[in-house]
Amino acid sequence: MTDWPADRIPISAMPLPGEALESWIGAYARRLRTTTNGFLHTVGLTGTRMSWMALRINAAERAALARATGVAPEALTAMTLEPFDGLAVSILPGRRRLAGCSPAWRFGGSRSRYCPACLGQNGGRGPLFWRLPWAFCCPLHYCLLLDFCPGCRRWPDSWKARRLGPKAAGTCTRNSLEGASSRPGGREPCAYRLADAPAITLPADGLVLAAHRHIAGLLDPVPENREAVRGELRQLYALAWRIIRGLHTVADRAPEVVHTVLGECGGTLPEVTTTDMRHDAHTTAVGTALARVALHPGHADHDALFAWIVDADRSLLKKQKFNIGLLGSRWLDAGPNLTNRVLSRLDDTGVNLHTRLRYASATPRPRWPSLPAEAIEHRAAMIPAMLWPGWTMRLMPRPTNDRYLRAEAFRRGCSTFLLLPGGPPHLNYERASPLLGNTRVDRDRNSIHKRTYRTNDTTPLATTLAQLAYALDAYGSPIDYARRRTLFTPATIDLDLDAYARLCTHHGWLAGQQARLRLLRWYLLVLLTGESPPPPIDAGPTFAAHCNDLRFRIPPPLRDFLLAQARTHLARHDIDEPVTWEPPVNWVSNVTWPGPDPNDIPPADFRIALARSRTIDEATASLDMGREHIRLYCDITGITTSTPSTAIGKKAHPGKTTRPGKKTHPAAPKSRINRTEPLAPDRLRELYEDQHLSLQRIASLTGRGAPTIRTLLERDGVTLRGRRTLPPRPDITREWLQQEYTHNMRDLTNLARERGVTQHHLTLLARSWNIPIRPPGGHYNAIGHLNLRRPLSEDMRKVVMDAYALDRLRAITHVPGHPTFAAAARHHFTGTDRALRQRVIHIEKAVGFQIIDRTAKPLAPTQRGQEFLHEAAEILEAADKFKEPPGHQAHHST
């Protein structure tokens, strides 16, 4: 026989499974013929409130109760609401008091509901579960729980053992409100026997009891995955309170399941006020049972009920404008899953493209925009500045008139719109566009709204771009376009001109001059960056047309050469990426393409159609596609027309070796030539061998062309003199000339002055080294001779391609700090302020942004202008330190 501890109460009353702490202590006190407070005094907890311990029991209280009753400390904690704190109830931090509302229900009071039959069977004792706001029915007796005493219409507090009675367990301990009494306190206790209270009986296989079992499975026992349970409880409450409200606003449109649950709960509507609803067991039962049906699939009215709930919520906004953001934001407390489901039920007809993309409302899975700015920046690195060719084909409707189509602007606009899905509220189109380097905001956006989709439904565009954006976030891209946009610019790429010359010789092409090389560099940049770079400064007005013609007619060997050049550039920077890539088409579903899908076009049929077409207009007629669709398919597949181009692919004379920058002449005519004077064989031999006249001189004397004279001398067996060789110059190398002339864009005149040779000398060397010669009068770098600290920025390169570049840079750097342009002109220049303004405006037009803020007093640079002026100051400093080579000043004075 074990010894009974000296400090343990000799009479034992163990708690029932799942019993509440105050129920057990009240029952223990009645067995000891004392009150609740008397029991606490007995165990050494004098002054401790039962209501405090019912919420959270501290260590001293737990130890005292365990020592006096023999109940384990862990069991005592499980009998309080503490395990449910933050889940089903909210206990104020640092205090033992309930907050006004629970984490997932508005009701957060300290009262307990009750089942009359359970009180009668268990001697007035009850479980802790009755104290949770989610308790609404008894699974043992198939009835709704009760909130109030039928006798006094108040919360009964049946577990409390009072000195003034009543003595019987399971009775209402509240004072009666009817009449006065001679007893201390002035009133008799209500003493209503709660086991006799009538309760609504529930069907055993009904929806209300099924909802209770679902809630009990979530909360009893206390779950380990608290966050998941809390999330579901929030979803249930978000649906439940809208259901209760909807019963009083749109009940006439409610599905059959609503009437079924109301019938189970007695057939009466839950009571509501203008601002709130009752939080009794009846209201909780109706709301929770229907919320469970709407949240979890399986019931026939699952979708219909959810649609009705969304309509009910919308009916509460009687005088407010309906929009996706407003309606969706009302559900944010329920979590992203339910919010996204609500968004899928909202009709986005008439909503602008920006909103449809931000919420992905046109997709099968709309989403609340919750991505941070960092996620959008990461997505921008996976997107080219112009939408991929294949996706452009699908999203660009077949045009009725290509004249109004701005394909490049459309592609840039689509890429910018790819950044909007899921982005933060401040991320609009204007702020997203610079992330891709797209600066012409209005043009790109209007090309979609006012041109391409002016009369077309934007739903295919909205759903495709949104699905693509989220797929990129999930699966990523093998190409870092942000890195390529930084590394590969017109100033940093180059072509292997020797390899190009060998390619032209092998295929018998004219290598072309600078204009053709500009086209090839443009095509190379398109391959590397996925976007069309701006035209070079020295390009002509037909450059864009030639670029489009090149896409349609580029010979496959030349395209393979440019692809190899692109791979060489990637390898040079240790970049292990494919040259080009496109997202797979299965990333997007449930879309009817407004344009042709490249996967549905057989390459063989396309190749045959191009072979039968001399122009792109003939190809559009046979293929039923727009001109840009055909060019895009050429970009994707490399299939081009075999007809010669005006910009590329001209044939050289057979047997002639061509090189970039060298002009070729047609062969002499094969027709018979009259060899009388002055073309007689003896006369030509005399002029060439005896008088040592050049071919050009003889041609001018005879009125024939130099190629004809050369052909006649060769027929006569005359050995032609070789080309005069140039004296060797160690300081003039091919690498030096290519760097200074091609990359630094300096002019041959100044380079010849530096080396003390003639311009003709450098021209001959450039042609012999396959360096293309720019046409006379073109733009050149006016500061290429300076020793700069760093390479020129793209903005500065647009300014310095002018003979007056240094003067303009010096002028604009002196403007900041002065109150007006006139003051700056008086202080630094002899000209007028108008002349100074013109210099500043010329630079700002060249770079495409404002450098001087006219609204600042004194005048100051803009944020971007500050960087430009800093670079300009470095250039001017280098110019002041530069010493001109001997003879340079003398040349200027002549």
PDB file of C-alpha atoms in Angstrom, residues 357-555:
ATOM      1  CA  LEU A 357      -2.323  41.423 -65.688  1.00  0.00           C
ATOM      2  CA  ARG A 358      -1.652  42.517 -62.114  1.00  0.00           C
ATOM      3  CA  TYR A 359      -4.301  40.161 -60.721  1.00  0.00           C
ATOM      4  CA  ALA A 360      -3.961  37.538 -63.492  1.00  0.00           C
ATOM      5  CA  SER A 361      -7.746  37.712 -63.627  1.00  0.00           C
ATOM      6  CA  ALA A 362      -7.938  36.410 -67.196  1.00  0.00           C
ATOM      7  CA  THR A 363      -6.040  33.203 -66.353  1.00  0.00           C
ATOM      8  CA  PRO A 364      -7.476  29.949 -64.986  1.00  0.00           C
ATOM      9  CA  ARG A 365      -5.752  30.800 -61.661  1.00  0.00           C
ATOM     10  CA  PRO A 366      -6.056  34.473 -60.696  1.00  0.00           C
ATOM     11  CA  ARG A 367      -3.736  35.559 -57.883  1.00  0.00           C
ATOM     12  CA  TRP A 368      -3.555  38.409 -55.462  1.00  0.00           C
ATOM     13  CA  PRO A 369      -0.424  40.464 -56.267  1.00  0.00           C
ATOM     14  CA  SER A 370       1.967  39.856 -53.396  1.00  0.00           C
ATOM     15  CA  LEU A 371       5.419  39.640 -54.975  1.00  0.00           C
ATOM     16  CA  PRO A 372       8.129  42.000 -53.678  1.00  0.00           C
ATOM     17  CA  ALA A 373      10.071  44.329 -55.929  1.00  0.00           C
ATOM     18  CA  GLU A 374      13.080  41.990 -55.786  1.00  0.00           C
ATOM     19  CA  ALA A 375      11.061  39.193 -57.392  1.00  0.00           C
ATOM     20  CA  ILE A 376      10.041  41.462 -60.267  1.00  0.00           C
ATOM     21  CA  GLU A 377      13.650  42.544 -60.794  1.00  0.00           C
ATOM     22  CA  HIS A 378      14.664  38.884 -60.898  1.00  0.00           C
ATOM     23  CA  ARG A 379      11.942  38.235 -63.481  1.00  0.00           C
ATOM     24  CA  ALA A 380      13.203  41.171 -65.562  1.00  0.00           C
ATOM     25  CA  ALA A 381      16.578  39.436 -65.835  1.00  0.00           C
ATOM     26  CA  MET A 382      14.833  36.477 -67.496  1.00  0.00           C
ATOM     27  CA  ILE A 383      12.992  38.560 -70.097  1.00  0.00           C
ATOM     28  CA  PRO A 384      14.382  40.201 -73.241  1.00  0.00           C
ATOM     29  CA  ALA A 385      13.420  43.801 -73.880  1.00  0.00           C
ATOM     30  CA  MET A 386      11.371  42.566 -76.858  1.00  0.00           C
ATOM     31  CA  LEU A 387       8.995  39.603 -76.558  1.00  0.00           C
ATOM     32  CA  TRP A 388      10.298  36.332 -77.977  1.00  0.00           C
ATOM     33  CA  PRO A 389       9.567  35.853 -81.711  1.00  0.00           C
ATOM     34  CA  GLY A 390       7.414  32.750 -81.312  1.00  0.00           C
ATOM     35  CA  TRP A 391       5.204  34.300 -78.640  1.00  0.00           C
ATOM     36  CA  THR A 392       4.945  37.483 -80.673  1.00  0.00           C
ATOM     37  CA  MET A 393       3.604  35.454 -83.589  1.00  0.00           C
ATOM     38  CA  ARG A 394       0.931  33.917 -81.384  1.00  0.00           C
ATOM     39  CA  LEU A 395      -0.142  37.164 -79.731  1.00  0.00           C
ATOM     40  CA  MET A 396       0.011  39.481 -82.748  1.00  0.00           C
ATOM     41  CA  PRO A 397      -3.301  39.284 -84.619  1.00  0.00           C
ATOM     42  CA  ARG A 398      -3.202  38.864 -88.363  1.00  0.00           C
ATOM     43  CA  PRO A 399      -3.227  42.494 -89.489  1.00  0.00           C
ATOM     44  CA  THR A 400      -5.627  43.873 -92.034  1.00  0.00           C
ATOM     45  CA  ASN A 401      -3.118  46.591 -92.862  1.00  0.00           C
ATOM     46  CA  ASP A 402       0.578  46.284 -91.972  1.00  0.00           C
ATOM     47  CA  ARG A 403       1.058  50.018 -92.423  1.00  0.00           C
ATOM     48  CA  TYR A 404      -0.296  50.706 -88.927  1.00  0.00           C
ATOM     49  CA  LEU A 405       1.645  47.931 -87.219  1.00  0.00           C
ATOM     50  CA  ARG A 406       4.604  48.813 -85.020  1.00  0.00           C
ATOM     51  CA  ALA A 407       6.040  45.389 -84.452  1.00  0.00           C
ATOM     52  CA  GLU A 408       9.078  46.430 -82.443  1.00  0.00           C
ATOM     53  CA  ALA A 409       7.035  48.696 -80.184  1.00  0.00           C
ATOM     54  CA  PHE A 410       4.443  45.924 -79.732  1.00  0.00           C
ATOM     55  CA  ARG A 411       7.128  43.465 -78.667  1.00  0.00           C
ATOM     56  CA  ARG A 412       8.672  45.936 -76.229  1.00  0.00           C
ATOM     57  CA  GLY A 413       5.273  46.719 -74.773  1.00  0.00           C
ATOM     58  CA  CYS A 414       4.503  43.019 -74.260  1.00  0.00           C
ATOM     59  CA  SER A 415       7.824  42.427 -72.497  1.00  0.00           C
ATOM     60  CA  THR A 416       7.151  45.322 -70.150  1.00  0.00           C
ATOM     61  CA  PHE A 417       3.651  44.026 -69.419  1.00  0.00           C
ATOM     62  CA  LEU A 418       5.267  40.696 -68.439  1.00  0.00           C
ATOM     63  CA  LEU A 419       6.607  42.447 -65.334  1.00  0.00           C
ATOM     64  CA  LEU A 420       3.198  43.504 -64.004  1.00  0.00           C
ATOM     65  CA  PRO A 421       1.607  40.180 -62.859  1.00  0.00           C
ATOM     66  CA  GLY A 422       1.872  39.821 -59.088  1.00  0.00           C
ATOM     67  CA  GLY A 423       3.916  42.991 -58.658  1.00  0.00           C
ATOM     68  CA  PRO A 424       3.671  45.510 -55.800  1.00  0.00           C
ATOM     69  CA  PRO A 425       1.084  48.308 -55.999  1.00  0.00           C
ATOM     70  CA  HIS A 426       3.576  51.019 -56.975  1.00  0.00           C
ATOM     71  CA  LEU A 427       4.830  49.031 -59.980  1.00  0.00           C
ATOM     72  CA  ASN A 428       2.970  50.476 -62.931  1.00  0.00           C
ATOM     73  CA  TYR A 429       3.930  50.328 -66.598  1.00  0.00           C
ATOM     74  CA  GLU A 430       6.035  53.481 -66.389  1.00  0.00           C
ATOM     75  CA  ARG A 431       8.174  52.081 -63.563  1.00  0.00           C
ATOM     76  CA  ALA A 432       8.442  48.597 -65.052  1.00  0.00           C
ATOM     77  CA  SER A 433       9.625  49.721 -68.487  1.00  0.00           C
ATOM     78  CA  PRO A 434      13.117  50.937 -67.401  1.00  0.00           C
ATOM     79  CA  LEU A 435      13.837  47.553 -65.815  1.00  0.00           C
ATOM     80  CA  LEU A 436      14.177  46.228 -69.372  1.00  0.00           C
ATOM     81  CA  GLY A 437      15.815  49.338 -70.796  1.00  0.00           C
ATOM     82  CA  ASN A 438      12.650  50.330 -72.685  1.00  0.00           C
ATOM     83  CA  THR A 439      12.482  54.114 -72.616  1.00  0.00           C
ATOM     84  CA  ARG A 440       9.731  54.960 -75.117  1.00  0.00           C
ATOM     85  CA  VAL A 441       6.907  54.251 -72.712  1.00  0.00           C
ATOM     86  CA  ASP A 442       3.968  55.853 -74.490  1.00  0.00           C
ATOM     87  CA  ARG A 443       4.901  54.531 -77.923  1.00  0.00           C
ATOM     88  CA  ASP A 444       5.298  50.939 -76.742  1.00  0.00           C
ATOM     89  CA  ARG A 445       2.117  50.938 -74.672  1.00  0.00           C
ATOM     90  CA  ASN A 446       0.032  52.670 -77.318  1.00  0.00           C
ATOM     91  CA  SER A 447       1.213  50.193 -79.940  1.00  0.00           C
ATOM     92  CA  ILE A 448      -0.832  47.613 -78.036  1.00  0.00           C
ATOM     93  CA  HIS A 449      -3.813  49.628 -76.866  1.00  0.00           C
ATOM     94  CA  LYS A 450      -4.309  51.918 -79.841  1.00  0.00           C
ATOM     95  CA  ARG A 451      -2.930  49.883 -82.723  1.00  0.00           C
ATOM     96  CA  THR A 452      -2.577  46.116 -82.448  1.00  0.00           C
ATOM     97  CA  TYR A 453      -5.444  45.497 -80.008  1.00  0.00           C
ATOM     98  CA  ARG A 454      -7.507  48.564 -80.696  1.00  0.00           C
ATOM     99  CA  THR A 455     -10.428  46.484 -81.980  1.00  0.00           C
ATOM    100  CA  ASN A 456      -9.368  43.066 -80.632  1.00  0.00           C
ATOM    101  CA  ASP A 457     -10.191  41.371 -77.356  1.00  0.00           C
ATOM    102  CA  THR A 458      -7.209  41.598 -74.987  1.00  0.00           C
ATOM    103  CA  THR A 459      -8.112  38.380 -73.150  1.00  0.00           C
ATOM    104  CA  PRO A 460      -5.605  36.177 -75.060  1.00  0.00           C
ATOM    105  CA  LEU A 461      -2.885  38.745 -74.404  1.00  0.00           C
ATOM    106  CA  ALA A 462      -3.779  39.139 -70.721  1.00  0.00           C
ATOM    107  CA  THR A 463      -3.960  35.433 -69.932  1.00  0.00           C
ATOM    108  CA  THR A 464      -0.833  34.545 -71.923  1.00  0.00           C
ATOM    109  CA  LEU A 465       1.404  37.198 -70.417  1.00  0.00           C
ATOM    110  CA  ALA A 466       0.217  36.475 -66.883  1.00  0.00           C
ATOM    111  CA  GLN A 467       0.730  32.712 -67.229  1.00  0.00           C
ATOM    112  CA  LEU A 468       4.139  33.267 -68.818  1.00  0.00           C
ATOM    113  CA  ALA A 469       5.202  35.576 -65.996  1.00  0.00           C
ATOM    114  CA  TYR A 470       4.338  33.112 -63.239  1.00  0.00           C
ATOM    115  CA  ALA A 471       5.843  30.215 -65.196  1.00  0.00           C
ATOM    116  CA  LEU A 472       9.105  32.145 -65.481  1.00  0.00           C
ATOM    117  CA  ASP A 473       9.062  32.682 -61.718  1.00  0.00           C
ATOM    118  CA  ALA A 474       8.529  28.962 -61.183  1.00  0.00           C
ATOM    119  CA  TYR A 475      10.831  27.414 -63.806  1.00  0.00           C
ATOM    120  CA  GLY A 476      13.331  30.152 -64.599  1.00  0.00           C
ATOM    121  CA  SER A 477      15.173  30.927 -67.823  1.00  0.00           C
ATOM    122  CA  PRO A 478      18.532  29.596 -69.091  1.00  0.00           C
ATOM    123  CA  ILE A 479      19.489  33.109 -70.262  1.00  0.00           C
ATOM    124  CA  ASP A 480      20.358  36.084 -68.063  1.00  0.00           C
ATOM    125  CA  TYR A 481      19.136  38.867 -70.333  1.00  0.00           C
ATOM    126  CA  ALA A 482      20.043  41.582 -67.812  1.00  0.00           C
ATOM    127  CA  ARG A 483      23.690  40.515 -67.977  1.00  0.00           C
ATOM    128  CA  ARG A 484      23.590  40.420 -71.771  1.00  0.00           C
ATOM    129  CA  ARG A 485      22.049  43.882 -71.944  1.00  0.00           C
ATOM    130  CA  THR A 486      24.984  45.135 -69.895  1.00  0.00           C
ATOM    131  CA  LEU A 487      27.770  43.237 -71.657  1.00  0.00           C
ATOM    132  CA  PHE A 488      26.731  43.397 -75.298  1.00  0.00           C
ATOM    133  CA  THR A 489      26.241  46.857 -76.750  1.00  0.00           C
ATOM    134  CA  PRO A 490      27.146  48.415 -80.110  1.00  0.00           C
ATOM    135  CA  ALA A 491      30.384  49.582 -78.525  1.00  0.00           C
ATOM    136  CA  THR A 492      31.437  46.200 -77.103  1.00  0.00           C
ATOM    137  CA  ILE A 493      30.758  43.723 -79.918  1.00  0.00           C
ATOM    138  CA  ASP A 494      32.885  43.140 -82.974  1.00  0.00           C
ATOM    139  CA  LEU A 495      32.931  40.922 -86.032  1.00  0.00           C
ATOM    140  CA  ASP A 496      35.736  38.673 -87.224  1.00  0.00           C
ATOM    141  CA  LEU A 497      36.269  40.531 -90.497  1.00  0.00           C
ATOM    142  CA  ASP A 498      38.820  38.035 -91.803  1.00  0.00           C
ATOM    143  CA  ALA A 499      36.370  35.161 -91.286  1.00  0.00           C
ATOM    144  CA  TYR A 500      33.660  37.244 -92.909  1.00  0.00           C
ATOM    145  CA  ALA A 501      35.890  37.963 -95.916  1.00  0.00           C
ATOM    146  CA  ARG A 502      36.639  34.248 -96.311  1.00  0.00           C
ATOM    147  CA  LEU A 503      32.905  33.495 -96.113  1.00  0.00           C
ATOM    148  CA  CYS A 504      32.162  36.061 -98.831  1.00  0.00           C
ATOM    149  CA  THR A 505      34.942  34.703-101.046  1.00  0.00           C
ATOM    150  CA  HIS A 506      33.737  31.125-100.596  1.00  0.00           C
ATOM    151  CA  HIS A 507      30.158  31.995-101.608  1.00  0.00           C
ATOM    152  CA  GLY A 508      31.047  34.639-104.172  1.00  0.00           C
ATOM    153  CA  TRP A 509      29.344  37.494-102.272  1.00  0.00           C
ATOM    154  CA  LEU A 510      30.244  41.121-102.235  1.00  0.00           C
ATOM    155  CA  ALA A 511      31.562  41.823 -98.760  1.00  0.00           C
ATOM    156  CA  GLY A 512      29.983  45.260 -98.805  1.00  0.00           C
ATOM    157  CA  GLN A 513      31.084  48.402 -97.071  1.00  0.00           C
ATOM    158  CA  GLN A 514      30.338  49.970 -93.708  1.00  0.00           C
ATOM    159  CA  ALA A 515      26.576  50.053 -94.261  1.00  0.00           C
ATOM    160  CA  ARG A 516      26.467  46.283 -94.673  1.00  0.00           C
ATOM    161  CA  LEU A 517      28.637  45.691 -91.610  1.00  0.00           C
ATOM    162  CA  ARG A 518      26.271  47.854 -89.592  1.00  0.00           C
ATOM    163  CA  LEU A 519      23.466  45.494 -90.580  1.00  0.00           C
ATOM    164  CA  LEU A 520      25.480  42.449 -89.541  1.00  0.00           C
ATOM    165  CA  ARG A 521      26.363  43.988 -86.189  1.00  0.00           C
ATOM    166  CA  TRP A 522      22.686  44.791 -85.696  1.00  0.00           C
ATOM    167  CA  TYR A 523      21.734  41.176 -86.404  1.00  0.00           C
ATOM    168  CA  LEU A 524      24.451  39.939 -84.038  1.00  0.00           C
ATOM    169  CA  LEU A 525      23.088  42.139 -81.241  1.00  0.00           C
ATOM    170  CA  VAL A 526      19.593  40.809 -81.874  1.00  0.00           C
ATOM    171  CA  LEU A 527      20.892  37.266 -81.446  1.00  0.00           C
ATOM    172  CA  LEU A 528      22.756  38.122 -78.249  1.00  0.00           C
ATOM    173  CA  THR A 529      20.244  40.364 -76.470  1.00  0.00           C
ATOM    174  CA  GLY A 530      16.916  39.375 -78.014  1.00  0.00           C
ATOM    175  CA  GLU A 531      16.105  42.973 -78.875  1.00  0.00           C
ATOM    176  CA  SER A 532      16.656  45.372 -81.753  1.00  0.00           C
ATOM    177  CA  PRO A 533      19.326  47.934 -80.851  1.00  0.00           C
ATOM    178  CA  PRO A 534      18.830  51.581 -81.856  1.00  0.00           C
ATOM    179  CA  PRO A 535      20.183  52.580 -85.265  1.00  0.00           C
ATOM    180  CA  PRO A 536      23.832  53.677 -85.275  1.00  0.00           C
ATOM    181  CA  ILE A 537      24.409  57.412 -85.321  1.00  0.00           C
ATOM    182  CA  ASP A 538      25.804  57.318 -88.840  1.00  0.00           C
ATOM    183  CA  ALA A 539      23.045  55.055 -90.226  1.00  0.00           C
ATOM    184  CA  GLY A 540      20.869  56.320 -93.035  1.00  0.00           C
ATOM    185  CA  PRO A 541      17.063  56.662 -93.111  1.00  0.00           C
ATOM    186  CA  THR A 542      16.676  53.255 -94.801  1.00  0.00           C
ATOM    187  CA  PHE A 543      18.499  51.367 -92.052  1.00  0.00           C
ATOM    188  CA  ALA A 544      15.328  49.987 -90.426  1.00  0.00           C
ATOM    189  CA  ALA A 545      13.955  48.819 -93.780  1.00  0.00           C
ATOM    190  CA  HIS A 546      17.251  47.100 -94.581  1.00  0.00           C
ATOM    191  CA  CYS A 547      17.171  45.382 -91.181  1.00  0.00           C
ATOM    192  CA  ASN A 548      13.730  43.938 -91.921  1.00  0.00           C
ATOM    193  CA  ASP A 549      14.891  42.890 -95.389  1.00  0.00           C
ATOM    194  CA  LEU A 550      17.907  41.180 -93.848  1.00  0.00           C
ATOM    195  CA  ARG A 551      15.648  39.113 -91.561  1.00  0.00           C
ATOM    196  CA  PHE A 552      13.662  37.940 -94.582  1.00  0.00           C
ATOM    197  CA  ARG A 553      16.558  37.286 -96.965  1.00  0.00           C
ATOM    198  CA  ILE A 554      19.689  36.550 -94.924  1.00  0.00           C
ATOM    199  CA  PRO A 555      21.516  33.569 -96.495  1.00  0.00           C
TER     200      PRO A 555
END
